[in-house]
Tab-separated table of C-alpha atoms in Angstrom:
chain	number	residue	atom	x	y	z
A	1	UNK	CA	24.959	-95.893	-0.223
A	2	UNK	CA	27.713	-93.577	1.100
A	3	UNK	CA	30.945	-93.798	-1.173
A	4	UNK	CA	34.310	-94.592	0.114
A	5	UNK	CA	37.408	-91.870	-0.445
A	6	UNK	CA	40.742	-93.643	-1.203
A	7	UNK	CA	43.309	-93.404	1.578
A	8	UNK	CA	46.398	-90.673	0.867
A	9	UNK	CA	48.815	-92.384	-1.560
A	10	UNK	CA	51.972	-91.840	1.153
A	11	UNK	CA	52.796	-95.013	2.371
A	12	UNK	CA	52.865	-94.003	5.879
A	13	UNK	CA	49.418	-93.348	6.107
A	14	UNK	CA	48.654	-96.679	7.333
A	15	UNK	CA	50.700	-95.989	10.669
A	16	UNK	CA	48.999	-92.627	11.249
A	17	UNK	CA	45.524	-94.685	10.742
A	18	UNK	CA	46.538	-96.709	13.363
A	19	UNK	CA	47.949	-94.323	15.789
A	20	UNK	CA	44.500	-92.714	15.520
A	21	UNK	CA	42.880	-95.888	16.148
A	22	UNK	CA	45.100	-96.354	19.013
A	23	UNK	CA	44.572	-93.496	20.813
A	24	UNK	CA	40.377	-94.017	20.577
A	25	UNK	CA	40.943	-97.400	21.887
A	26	UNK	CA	42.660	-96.047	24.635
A	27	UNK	CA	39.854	-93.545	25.223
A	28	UNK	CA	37.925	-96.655	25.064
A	29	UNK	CA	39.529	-98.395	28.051
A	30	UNK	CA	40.264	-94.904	30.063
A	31	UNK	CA	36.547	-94.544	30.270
A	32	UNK	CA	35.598	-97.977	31.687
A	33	UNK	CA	39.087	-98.450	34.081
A	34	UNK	CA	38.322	-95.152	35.651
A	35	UNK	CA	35.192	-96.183	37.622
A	36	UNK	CA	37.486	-99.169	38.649
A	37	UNK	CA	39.978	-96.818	40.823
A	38	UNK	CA	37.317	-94.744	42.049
A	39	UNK	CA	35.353	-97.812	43.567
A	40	UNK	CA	35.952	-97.109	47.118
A	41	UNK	CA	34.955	-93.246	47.145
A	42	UNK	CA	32.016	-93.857	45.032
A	43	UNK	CA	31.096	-96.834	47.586
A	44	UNK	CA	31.659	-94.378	50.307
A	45	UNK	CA	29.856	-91.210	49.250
A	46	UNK	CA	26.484	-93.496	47.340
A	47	UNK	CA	26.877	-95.992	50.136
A	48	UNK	CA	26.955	-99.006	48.011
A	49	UNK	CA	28.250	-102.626	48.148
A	50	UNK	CA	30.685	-105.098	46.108
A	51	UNK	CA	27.708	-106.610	44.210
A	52	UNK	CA	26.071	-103.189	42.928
A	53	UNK	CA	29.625	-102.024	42.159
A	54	UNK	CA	30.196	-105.302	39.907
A	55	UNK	CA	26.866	-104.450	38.483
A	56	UNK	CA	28.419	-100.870	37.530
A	57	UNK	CA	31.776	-102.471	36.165
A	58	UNK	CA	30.060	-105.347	34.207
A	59	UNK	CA	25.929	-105.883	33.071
A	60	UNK	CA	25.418	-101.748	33.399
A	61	UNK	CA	28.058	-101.455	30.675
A	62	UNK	CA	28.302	-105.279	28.900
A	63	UNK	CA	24.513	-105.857	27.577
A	64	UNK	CA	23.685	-103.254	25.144
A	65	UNK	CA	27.631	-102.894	24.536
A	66	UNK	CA	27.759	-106.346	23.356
A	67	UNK	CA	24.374	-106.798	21.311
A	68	UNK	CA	24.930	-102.886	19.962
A	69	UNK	CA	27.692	-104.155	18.587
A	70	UNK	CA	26.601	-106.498	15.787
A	71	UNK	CA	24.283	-104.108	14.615
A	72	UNK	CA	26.506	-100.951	14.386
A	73	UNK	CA	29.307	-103.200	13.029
A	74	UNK	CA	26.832	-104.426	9.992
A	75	UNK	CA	25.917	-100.480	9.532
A	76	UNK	CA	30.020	-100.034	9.634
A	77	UNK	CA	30.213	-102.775	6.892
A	78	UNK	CA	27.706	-100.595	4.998
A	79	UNK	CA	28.616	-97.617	4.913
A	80	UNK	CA	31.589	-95.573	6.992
A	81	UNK	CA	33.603	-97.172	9.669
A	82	UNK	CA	35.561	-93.936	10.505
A	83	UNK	CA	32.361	-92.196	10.621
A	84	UNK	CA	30.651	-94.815	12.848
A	85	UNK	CA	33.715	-94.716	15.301
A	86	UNK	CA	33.752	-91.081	15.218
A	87	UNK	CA	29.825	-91.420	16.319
A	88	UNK	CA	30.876	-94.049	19.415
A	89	UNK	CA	33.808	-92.027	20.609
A	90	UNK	CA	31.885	-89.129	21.056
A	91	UNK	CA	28.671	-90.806	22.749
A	92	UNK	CA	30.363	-92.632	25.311
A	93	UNK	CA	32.396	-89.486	25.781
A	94	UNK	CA	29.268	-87.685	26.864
A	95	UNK	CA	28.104	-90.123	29.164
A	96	UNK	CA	30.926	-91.045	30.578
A	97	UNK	CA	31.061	-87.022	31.554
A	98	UNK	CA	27.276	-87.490	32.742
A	99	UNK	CA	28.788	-90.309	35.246
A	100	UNK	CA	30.308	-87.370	37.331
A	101	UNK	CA	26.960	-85.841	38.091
A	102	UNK	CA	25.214	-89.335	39.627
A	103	UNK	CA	23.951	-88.691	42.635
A	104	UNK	CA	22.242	-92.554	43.196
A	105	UNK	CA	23.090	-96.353	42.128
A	106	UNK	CA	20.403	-96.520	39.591
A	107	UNK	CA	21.659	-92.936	37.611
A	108	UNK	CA	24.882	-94.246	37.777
A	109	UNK	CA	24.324	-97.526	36.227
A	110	UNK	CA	21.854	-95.263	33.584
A	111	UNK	CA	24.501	-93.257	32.676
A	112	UNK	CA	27.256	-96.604	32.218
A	113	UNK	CA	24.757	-98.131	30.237
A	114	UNK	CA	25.119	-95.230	28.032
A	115	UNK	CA	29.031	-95.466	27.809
A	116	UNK	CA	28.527	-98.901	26.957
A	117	UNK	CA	26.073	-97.986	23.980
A	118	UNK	CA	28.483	-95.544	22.742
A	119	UNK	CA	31.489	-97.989	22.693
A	120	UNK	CA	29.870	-100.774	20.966
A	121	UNK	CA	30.635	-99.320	17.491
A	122	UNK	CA	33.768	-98.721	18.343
A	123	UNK	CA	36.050	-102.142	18.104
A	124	UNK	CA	34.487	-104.083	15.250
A	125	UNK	CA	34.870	-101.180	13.257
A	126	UNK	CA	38.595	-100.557	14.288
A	127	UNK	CA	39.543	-104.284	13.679
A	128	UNK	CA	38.340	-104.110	9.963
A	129	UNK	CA	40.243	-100.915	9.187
A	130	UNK	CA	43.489	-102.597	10.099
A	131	UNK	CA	42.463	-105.673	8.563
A	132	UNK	CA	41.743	-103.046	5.269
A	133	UNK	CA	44.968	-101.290	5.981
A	134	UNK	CA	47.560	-103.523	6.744
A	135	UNK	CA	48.323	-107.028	4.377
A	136	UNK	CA	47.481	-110.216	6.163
A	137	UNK	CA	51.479	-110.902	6.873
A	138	UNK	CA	51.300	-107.481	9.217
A	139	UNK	CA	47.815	-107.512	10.302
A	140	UNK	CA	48.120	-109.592	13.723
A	141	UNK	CA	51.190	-106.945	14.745
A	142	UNK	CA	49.090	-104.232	14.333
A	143	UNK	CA	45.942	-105.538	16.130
A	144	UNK	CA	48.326	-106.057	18.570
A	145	UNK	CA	50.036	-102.351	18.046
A	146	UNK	CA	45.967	-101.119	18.475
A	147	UNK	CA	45.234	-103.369	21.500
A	148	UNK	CA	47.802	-101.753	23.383
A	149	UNK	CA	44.841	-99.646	23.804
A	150	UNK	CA	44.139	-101.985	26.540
A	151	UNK	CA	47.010	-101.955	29.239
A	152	UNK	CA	47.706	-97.873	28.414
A	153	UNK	CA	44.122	-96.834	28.743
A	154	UNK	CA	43.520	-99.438	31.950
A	155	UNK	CA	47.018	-97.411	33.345
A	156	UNK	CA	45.462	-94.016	32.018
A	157	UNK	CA	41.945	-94.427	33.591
A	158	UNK	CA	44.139	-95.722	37.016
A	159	UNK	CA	46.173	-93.063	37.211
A	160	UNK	CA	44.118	-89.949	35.998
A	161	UNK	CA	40.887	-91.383	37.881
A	162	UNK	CA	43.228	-91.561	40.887
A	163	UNK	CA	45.244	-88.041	41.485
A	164	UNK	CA	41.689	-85.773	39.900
A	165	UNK	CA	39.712	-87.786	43.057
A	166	UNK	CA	42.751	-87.088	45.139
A	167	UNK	CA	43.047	-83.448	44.420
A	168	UNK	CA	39.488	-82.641	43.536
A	169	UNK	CA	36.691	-85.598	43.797
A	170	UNK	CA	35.609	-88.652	42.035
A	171	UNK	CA	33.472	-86.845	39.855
A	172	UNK	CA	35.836	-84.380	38.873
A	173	UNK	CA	37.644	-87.357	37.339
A	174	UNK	CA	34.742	-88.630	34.854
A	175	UNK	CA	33.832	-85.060	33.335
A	176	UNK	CA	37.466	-84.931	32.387
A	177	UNK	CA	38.115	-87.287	30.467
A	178	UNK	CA	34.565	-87.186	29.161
A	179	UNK	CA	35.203	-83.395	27.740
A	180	UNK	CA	38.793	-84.927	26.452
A	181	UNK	CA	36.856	-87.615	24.357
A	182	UNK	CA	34.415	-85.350	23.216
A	183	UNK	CA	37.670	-82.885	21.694
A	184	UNK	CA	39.389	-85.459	20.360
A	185	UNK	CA	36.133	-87.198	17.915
A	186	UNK	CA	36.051	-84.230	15.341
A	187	UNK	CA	40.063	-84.559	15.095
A	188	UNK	CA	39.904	-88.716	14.620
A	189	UNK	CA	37.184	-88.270	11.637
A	190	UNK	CA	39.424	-85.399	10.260
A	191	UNK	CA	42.483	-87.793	10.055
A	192	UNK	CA	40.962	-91.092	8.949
A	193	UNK	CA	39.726	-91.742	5.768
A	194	UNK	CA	37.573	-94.566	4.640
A	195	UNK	CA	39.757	-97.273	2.253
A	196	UNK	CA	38.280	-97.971	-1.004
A	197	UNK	CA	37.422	-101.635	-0.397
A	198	UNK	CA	37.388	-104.856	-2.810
A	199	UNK	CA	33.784	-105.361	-2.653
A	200	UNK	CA	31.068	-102.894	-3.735
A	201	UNK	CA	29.003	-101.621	-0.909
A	202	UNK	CA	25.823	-103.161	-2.418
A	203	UNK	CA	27.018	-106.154	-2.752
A	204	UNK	CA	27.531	-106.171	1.336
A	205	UNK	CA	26.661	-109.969	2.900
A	206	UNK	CA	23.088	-109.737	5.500
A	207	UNK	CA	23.979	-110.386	8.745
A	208	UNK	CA	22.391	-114.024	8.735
A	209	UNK	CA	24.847	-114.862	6.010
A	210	UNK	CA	27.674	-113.904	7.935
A	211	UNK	CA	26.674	-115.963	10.988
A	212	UNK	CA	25.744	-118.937	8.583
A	213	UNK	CA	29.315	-119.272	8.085
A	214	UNK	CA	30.587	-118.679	11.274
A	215	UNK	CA	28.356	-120.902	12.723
A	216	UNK	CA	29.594	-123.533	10.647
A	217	UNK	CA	33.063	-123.347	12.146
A	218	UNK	CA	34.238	-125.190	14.918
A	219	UNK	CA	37.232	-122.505	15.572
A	220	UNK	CA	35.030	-119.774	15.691
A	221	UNK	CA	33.103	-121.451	18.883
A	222	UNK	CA	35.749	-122.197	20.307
A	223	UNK	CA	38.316	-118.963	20.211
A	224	UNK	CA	34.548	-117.143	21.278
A	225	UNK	CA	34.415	-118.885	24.637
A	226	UNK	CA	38.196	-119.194	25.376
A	227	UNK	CA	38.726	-115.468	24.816
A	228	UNK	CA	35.397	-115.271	27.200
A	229	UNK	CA	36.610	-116.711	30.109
A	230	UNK	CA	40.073	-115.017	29.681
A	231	UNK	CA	38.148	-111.567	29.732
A	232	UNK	CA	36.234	-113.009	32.451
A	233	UNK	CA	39.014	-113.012	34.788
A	234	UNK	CA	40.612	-110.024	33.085
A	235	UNK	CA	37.739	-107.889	33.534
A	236	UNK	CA	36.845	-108.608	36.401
A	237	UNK	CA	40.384	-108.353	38.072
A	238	UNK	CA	41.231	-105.453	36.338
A	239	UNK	CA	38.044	-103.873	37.981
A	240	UNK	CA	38.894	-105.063	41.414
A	241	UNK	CA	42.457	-105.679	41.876
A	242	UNK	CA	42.946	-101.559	43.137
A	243	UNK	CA	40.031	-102.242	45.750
A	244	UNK	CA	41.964	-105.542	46.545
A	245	UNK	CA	45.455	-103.378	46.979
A	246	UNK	CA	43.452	-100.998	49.085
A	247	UNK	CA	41.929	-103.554	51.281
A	248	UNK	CA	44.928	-106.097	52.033
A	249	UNK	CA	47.874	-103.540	51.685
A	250	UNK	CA	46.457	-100.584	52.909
A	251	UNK	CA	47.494	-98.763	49.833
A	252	UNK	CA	46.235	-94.919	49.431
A	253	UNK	CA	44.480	-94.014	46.188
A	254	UNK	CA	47.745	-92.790	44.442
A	255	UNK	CA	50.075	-95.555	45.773
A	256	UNK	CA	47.362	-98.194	44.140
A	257	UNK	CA	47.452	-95.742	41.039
A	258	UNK	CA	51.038	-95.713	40.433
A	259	UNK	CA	51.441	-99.692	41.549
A	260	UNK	CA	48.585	-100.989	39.282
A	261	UNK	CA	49.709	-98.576	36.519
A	262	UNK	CA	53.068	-99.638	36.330
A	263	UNK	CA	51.929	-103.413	36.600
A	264	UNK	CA	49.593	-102.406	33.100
A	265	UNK	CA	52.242	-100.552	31.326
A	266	UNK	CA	55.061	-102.860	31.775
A	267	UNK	CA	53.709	-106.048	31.608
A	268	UNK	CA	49.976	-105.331	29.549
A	269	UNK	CA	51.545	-103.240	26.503
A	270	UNK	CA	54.788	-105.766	25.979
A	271	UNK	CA	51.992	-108.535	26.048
A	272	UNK	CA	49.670	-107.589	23.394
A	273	UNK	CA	52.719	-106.341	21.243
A	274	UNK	CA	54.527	-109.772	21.534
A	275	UNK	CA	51.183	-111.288	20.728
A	276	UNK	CA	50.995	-109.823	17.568
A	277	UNK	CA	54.727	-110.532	16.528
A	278	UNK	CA	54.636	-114.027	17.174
A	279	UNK	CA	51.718	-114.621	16.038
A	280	UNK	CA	52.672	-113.490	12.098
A	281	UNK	CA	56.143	-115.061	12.039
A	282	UNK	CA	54.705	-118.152	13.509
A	283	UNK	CA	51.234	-118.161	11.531
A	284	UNK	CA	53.081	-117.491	8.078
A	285	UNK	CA	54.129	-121.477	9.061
A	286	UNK	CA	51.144	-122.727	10.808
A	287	UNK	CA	47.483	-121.276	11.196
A	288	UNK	CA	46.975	-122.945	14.531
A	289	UNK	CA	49.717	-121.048	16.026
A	290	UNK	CA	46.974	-118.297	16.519
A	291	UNK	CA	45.153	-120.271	18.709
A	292	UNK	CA	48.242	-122.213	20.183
A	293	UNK	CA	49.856	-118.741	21.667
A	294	UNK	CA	47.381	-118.146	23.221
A	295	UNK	CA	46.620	-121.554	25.256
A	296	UNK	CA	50.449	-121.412	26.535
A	297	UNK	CA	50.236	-117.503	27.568
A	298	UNK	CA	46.909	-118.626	29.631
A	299	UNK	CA	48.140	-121.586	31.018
A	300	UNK	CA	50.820	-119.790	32.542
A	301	UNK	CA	49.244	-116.737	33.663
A	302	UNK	CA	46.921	-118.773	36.092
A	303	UNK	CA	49.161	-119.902	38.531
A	304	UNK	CA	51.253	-116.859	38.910
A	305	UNK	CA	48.266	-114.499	39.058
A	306	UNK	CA	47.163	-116.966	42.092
A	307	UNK	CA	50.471	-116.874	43.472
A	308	UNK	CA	50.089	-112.800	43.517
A	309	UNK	CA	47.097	-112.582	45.239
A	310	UNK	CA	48.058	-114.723	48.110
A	311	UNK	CA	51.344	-113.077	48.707
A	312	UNK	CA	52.340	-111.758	52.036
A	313	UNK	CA	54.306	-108.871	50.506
A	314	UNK	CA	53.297	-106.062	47.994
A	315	UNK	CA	56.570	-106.131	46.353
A	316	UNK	CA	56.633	-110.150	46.042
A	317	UNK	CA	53.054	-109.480	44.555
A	318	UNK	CA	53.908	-106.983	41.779
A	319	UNK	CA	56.976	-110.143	40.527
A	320	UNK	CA	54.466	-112.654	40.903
A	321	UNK	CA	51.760	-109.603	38.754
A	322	UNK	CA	54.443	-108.361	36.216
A	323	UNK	CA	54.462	-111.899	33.967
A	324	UNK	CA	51.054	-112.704	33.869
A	325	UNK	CA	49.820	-109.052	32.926
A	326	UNK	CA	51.602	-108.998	29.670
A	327	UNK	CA	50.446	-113.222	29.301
A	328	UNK	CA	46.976	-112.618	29.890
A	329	UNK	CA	46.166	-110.726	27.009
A	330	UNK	CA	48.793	-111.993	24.564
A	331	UNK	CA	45.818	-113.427	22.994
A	332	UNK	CA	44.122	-110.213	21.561
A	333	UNK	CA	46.859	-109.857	18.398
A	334	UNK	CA	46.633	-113.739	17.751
A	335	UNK	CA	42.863	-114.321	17.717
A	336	UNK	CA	41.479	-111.032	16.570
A	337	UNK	CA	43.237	-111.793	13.633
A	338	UNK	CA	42.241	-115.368	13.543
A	339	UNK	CA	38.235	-114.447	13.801
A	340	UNK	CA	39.462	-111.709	10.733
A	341	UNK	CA	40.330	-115.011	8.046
A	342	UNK	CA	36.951	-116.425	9.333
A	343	UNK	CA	34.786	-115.100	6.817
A	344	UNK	CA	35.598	-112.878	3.322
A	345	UNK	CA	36.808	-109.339	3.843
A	346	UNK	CA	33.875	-107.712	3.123
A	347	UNK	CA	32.097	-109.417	6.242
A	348	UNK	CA	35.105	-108.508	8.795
A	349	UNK	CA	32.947	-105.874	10.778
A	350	UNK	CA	30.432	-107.721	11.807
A	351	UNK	CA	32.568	-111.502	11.895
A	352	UNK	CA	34.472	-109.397	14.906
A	353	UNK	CA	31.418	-108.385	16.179
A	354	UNK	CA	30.039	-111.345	16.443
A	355	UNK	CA	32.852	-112.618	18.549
A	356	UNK	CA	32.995	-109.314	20.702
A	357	UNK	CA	29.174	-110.211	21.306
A	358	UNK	CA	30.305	-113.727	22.818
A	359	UNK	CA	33.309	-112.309	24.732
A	360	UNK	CA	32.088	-109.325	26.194
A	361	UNK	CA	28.541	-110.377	27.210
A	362	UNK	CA	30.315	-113.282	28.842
A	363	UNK	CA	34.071	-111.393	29.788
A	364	UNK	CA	32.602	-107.886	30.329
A	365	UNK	CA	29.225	-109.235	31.933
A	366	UNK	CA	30.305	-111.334	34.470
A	367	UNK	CA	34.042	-110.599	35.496
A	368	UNK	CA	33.421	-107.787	37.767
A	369	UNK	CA	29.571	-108.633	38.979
A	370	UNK	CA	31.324	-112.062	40.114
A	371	UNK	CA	34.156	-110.712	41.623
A	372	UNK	CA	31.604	-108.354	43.696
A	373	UNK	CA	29.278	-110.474	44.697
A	374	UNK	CA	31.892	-113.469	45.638
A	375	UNK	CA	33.370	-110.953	47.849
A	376	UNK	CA	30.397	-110.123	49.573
A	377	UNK	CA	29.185	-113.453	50.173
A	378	UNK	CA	33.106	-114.235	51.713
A	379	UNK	CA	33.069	-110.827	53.795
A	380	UNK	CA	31.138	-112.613	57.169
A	381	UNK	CA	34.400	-115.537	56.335
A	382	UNK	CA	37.590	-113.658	55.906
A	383	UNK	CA	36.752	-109.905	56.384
A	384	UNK	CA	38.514	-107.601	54.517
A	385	UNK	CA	40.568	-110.389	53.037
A	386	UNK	CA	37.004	-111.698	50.951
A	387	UNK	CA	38.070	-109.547	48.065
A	388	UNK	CA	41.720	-111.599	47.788
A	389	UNK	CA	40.112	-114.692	47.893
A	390	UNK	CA	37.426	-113.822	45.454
A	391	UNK	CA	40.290	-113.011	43.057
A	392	UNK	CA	42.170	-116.265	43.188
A	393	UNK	CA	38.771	-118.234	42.385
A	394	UNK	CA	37.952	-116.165	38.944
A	395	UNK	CA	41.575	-116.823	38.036
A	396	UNK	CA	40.940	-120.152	37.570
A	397	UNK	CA	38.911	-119.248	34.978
A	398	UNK	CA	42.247	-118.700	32.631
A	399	UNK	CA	42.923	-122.654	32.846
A	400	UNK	CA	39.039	-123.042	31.197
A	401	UNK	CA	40.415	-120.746	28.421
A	402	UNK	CA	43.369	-122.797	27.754
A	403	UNK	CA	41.813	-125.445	27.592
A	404	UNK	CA	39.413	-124.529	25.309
A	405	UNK	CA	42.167	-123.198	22.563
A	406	UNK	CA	44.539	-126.085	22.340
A	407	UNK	CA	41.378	-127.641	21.214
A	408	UNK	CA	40.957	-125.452	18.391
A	409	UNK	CA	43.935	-125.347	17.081
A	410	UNK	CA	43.559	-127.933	14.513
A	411	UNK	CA	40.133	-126.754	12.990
A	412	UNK	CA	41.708	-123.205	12.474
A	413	UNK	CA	43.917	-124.615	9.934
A	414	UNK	CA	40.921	-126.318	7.840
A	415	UNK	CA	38.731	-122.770	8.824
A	416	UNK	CA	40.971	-120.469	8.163
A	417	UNK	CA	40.122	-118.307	4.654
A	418	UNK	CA	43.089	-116.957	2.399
A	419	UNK	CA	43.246	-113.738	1.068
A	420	UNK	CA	42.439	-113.701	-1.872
A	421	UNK	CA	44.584	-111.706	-4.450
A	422	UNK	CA	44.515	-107.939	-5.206
């Protein structure tokens, strides 16, 4: 049993816990987006096609990263979650590094297997700090404060990935920010400090417990596979839409950079942030709000992402984009944080990883493989213009996802599990 030290008795700690958390997560996202940007050198040099680059973006990272998880987020619940995201950050650090030595398809995906090993301690973890840092009335801001992770490392990865290939090569891209992740692991377990928790260590719940319960609950299935086919599309666009920009624009590497960059920052960080905010002032009121949010924010985000990708015009693209980046992921604040009041706090680790296991295997798996392979079965059809065309079908797959959590808004409310009192 490894003991817990109490957090520093200031009360901004909390914050610089989270800022901590943030940047990793961003790490987190910098290392996967960056092979996105670099698609069409990588294609070019290895001489590769849509489908085995969707097999990089998606079931080379996805599988172990999703069934990892569960285990590593039980060992979290165990023992240290600082120490087992210090572990992740630095493995997928290292391989992501290892990426800019590939010389073939099949090292390659080897080496984004290993990223995705390394990040699948990473999230679970993070989400039950906050949810041990920050009181329930706060806690679905600051998942959505930490997933802003999402849109600023997507932008990083675009944008770093981008001018190091320009101005050196692809590879050149992954050993930097592989060394940077590497740096910045001691420095993260250094800062954050493991939170005394409610329950004793020993008394920790088995996996199978943990799943008994979760099993049991409607809301749980449901949230699972709406979040899924959100991430999907999400994945898989935000994997191909710089190929796409390439392709049907005729964009350079550092004009996709900057355009998909801004699209991420702008619309992606204001999304998961709103998320969040509404999601406690309207949840103090009603627990299905958590789900609710989220069904609107989808159903709107289809049709404008659709209208986007058809669009004659780069500019009239990036207003149709702007709205439907920050709607898309609105949904990471809300239902993190719904999955969280699931089960009792001491099973919060591996309740989230659980989840991840759904969203990502599905989300993560198939997004970008789909995408690929869609295009490439178009190509003989429309050309160059497979890729936009491919895009517009998987963003259908955001009206499955609304769907799917307007229906579970009313068993959150009889799910959902209070706090109990300090």
């Amino acid at each position: 049993m490894m003991p817990t030290a109490p957090a520093p008795a200031y009360s901004r700690y909390p914050a610089i816990v989270l800022a901590m958390l943030l940047l990793v997560y961003t790490f987190n996202f910098l290392d996967r987006q960056i092979l996105g940007i670099l698609v069409q050198p990588i294609k070019a040099e290895l001489k590769l096609t849509d489908t085995q680059m969707g097999l990089l973006g998606g079931p080379a990272f996805a599988i172990l990263y999703s069934t990892l998880a569960i285990p590593l987020a039980l060992i979290a619940d165990r023992t240290s979650r600082s120490w087992v995201i210090t572990v992740s950050l630095t493995v997928w650090s290292l391989f992501t590094a290892l990426c800019g030595v590939a010389t073939s398809f099949w090292q390659l995906f080897a080496f984004r297997v290993g990223v995705g090993v390394g990040e699948a301690g990473g999230v679970a973890p993070s989400y039950a700090l906050i949810a041990d840092y920050f009181p329930p009335e706060r806690r679905a801001r600051a998942l959505g404060i930490y997933s802003m992770g999402i849109p600023i490392g997507l932008a990083g990865g675009t944008l770093i990935g981008a001018f190091i290939a320009a101005y050196v090569d692809w590879r050149a891209a992954f050993i930097t920010v592989g060394i940077a992740g590497v740096v910045i692991a001691p420095i993260f377990r250094w800062v954050v400090k493991e939170p005394k928790r409610a329950a004793p260590v020993a008394g920790r719940a088995p996996v199978s417990a943990v799943f008994a319960i979760l099993a049991r609950k409607p809301s749980f299935w449901l949230m699972a596979f709406a979040a899924a086919m959100s991430s999907l599309a999400g994945y898989g666009l935000a994997f191909w839409v710089p190929s796409l920009l390439i392709r049907s624009y005729h964009f350079d590497l550092q004009t996709t950079a900057l355009y998909f960059a801004s699209l991420l920052l702008i619309g992606g960080a204001s999304g998961v942030y709103l998320g969040g905010l509404l999601a406690d002032r309207l949840g103090r009121a009603d627990r299905g709000a958590y789900a609710k949010l989220p069904a609107i924010a989808w159903l709107i985000t289809a049709p404008l992402f659709v209208a986007g990708f058809l669009s004659p015009s780069p500019v009239i693209a990036w207003c149709f984009f702007l709205i439907p980046n920050a709607l898309n992921i609105l949904w990471l604040g809300p239902i993190t944080t719904a999955v969280q009041h699931l089960v009792p706090p001491h099973m919060r680790a591996t309740a989230s990883a659980s989840f991840l296991l759904i969203n990502n295997l599905i989300g993560l798996g198939v997004g970008s493989v789909a995408i690929g392979a869609l295009s490439d079965g178009l190509t003989a059809r429309f050309g160059a213009e497979a890729l936009r065309y491919s895009a517009v079908i998987v963003a259908c797959f955001y009206l499955i996802a609304t769907v799917l959590a307007f229906v579970a808004v009313k068993p959150l409310r009889k799910d959902w599990v209070d706090e109990p009192a300090a």
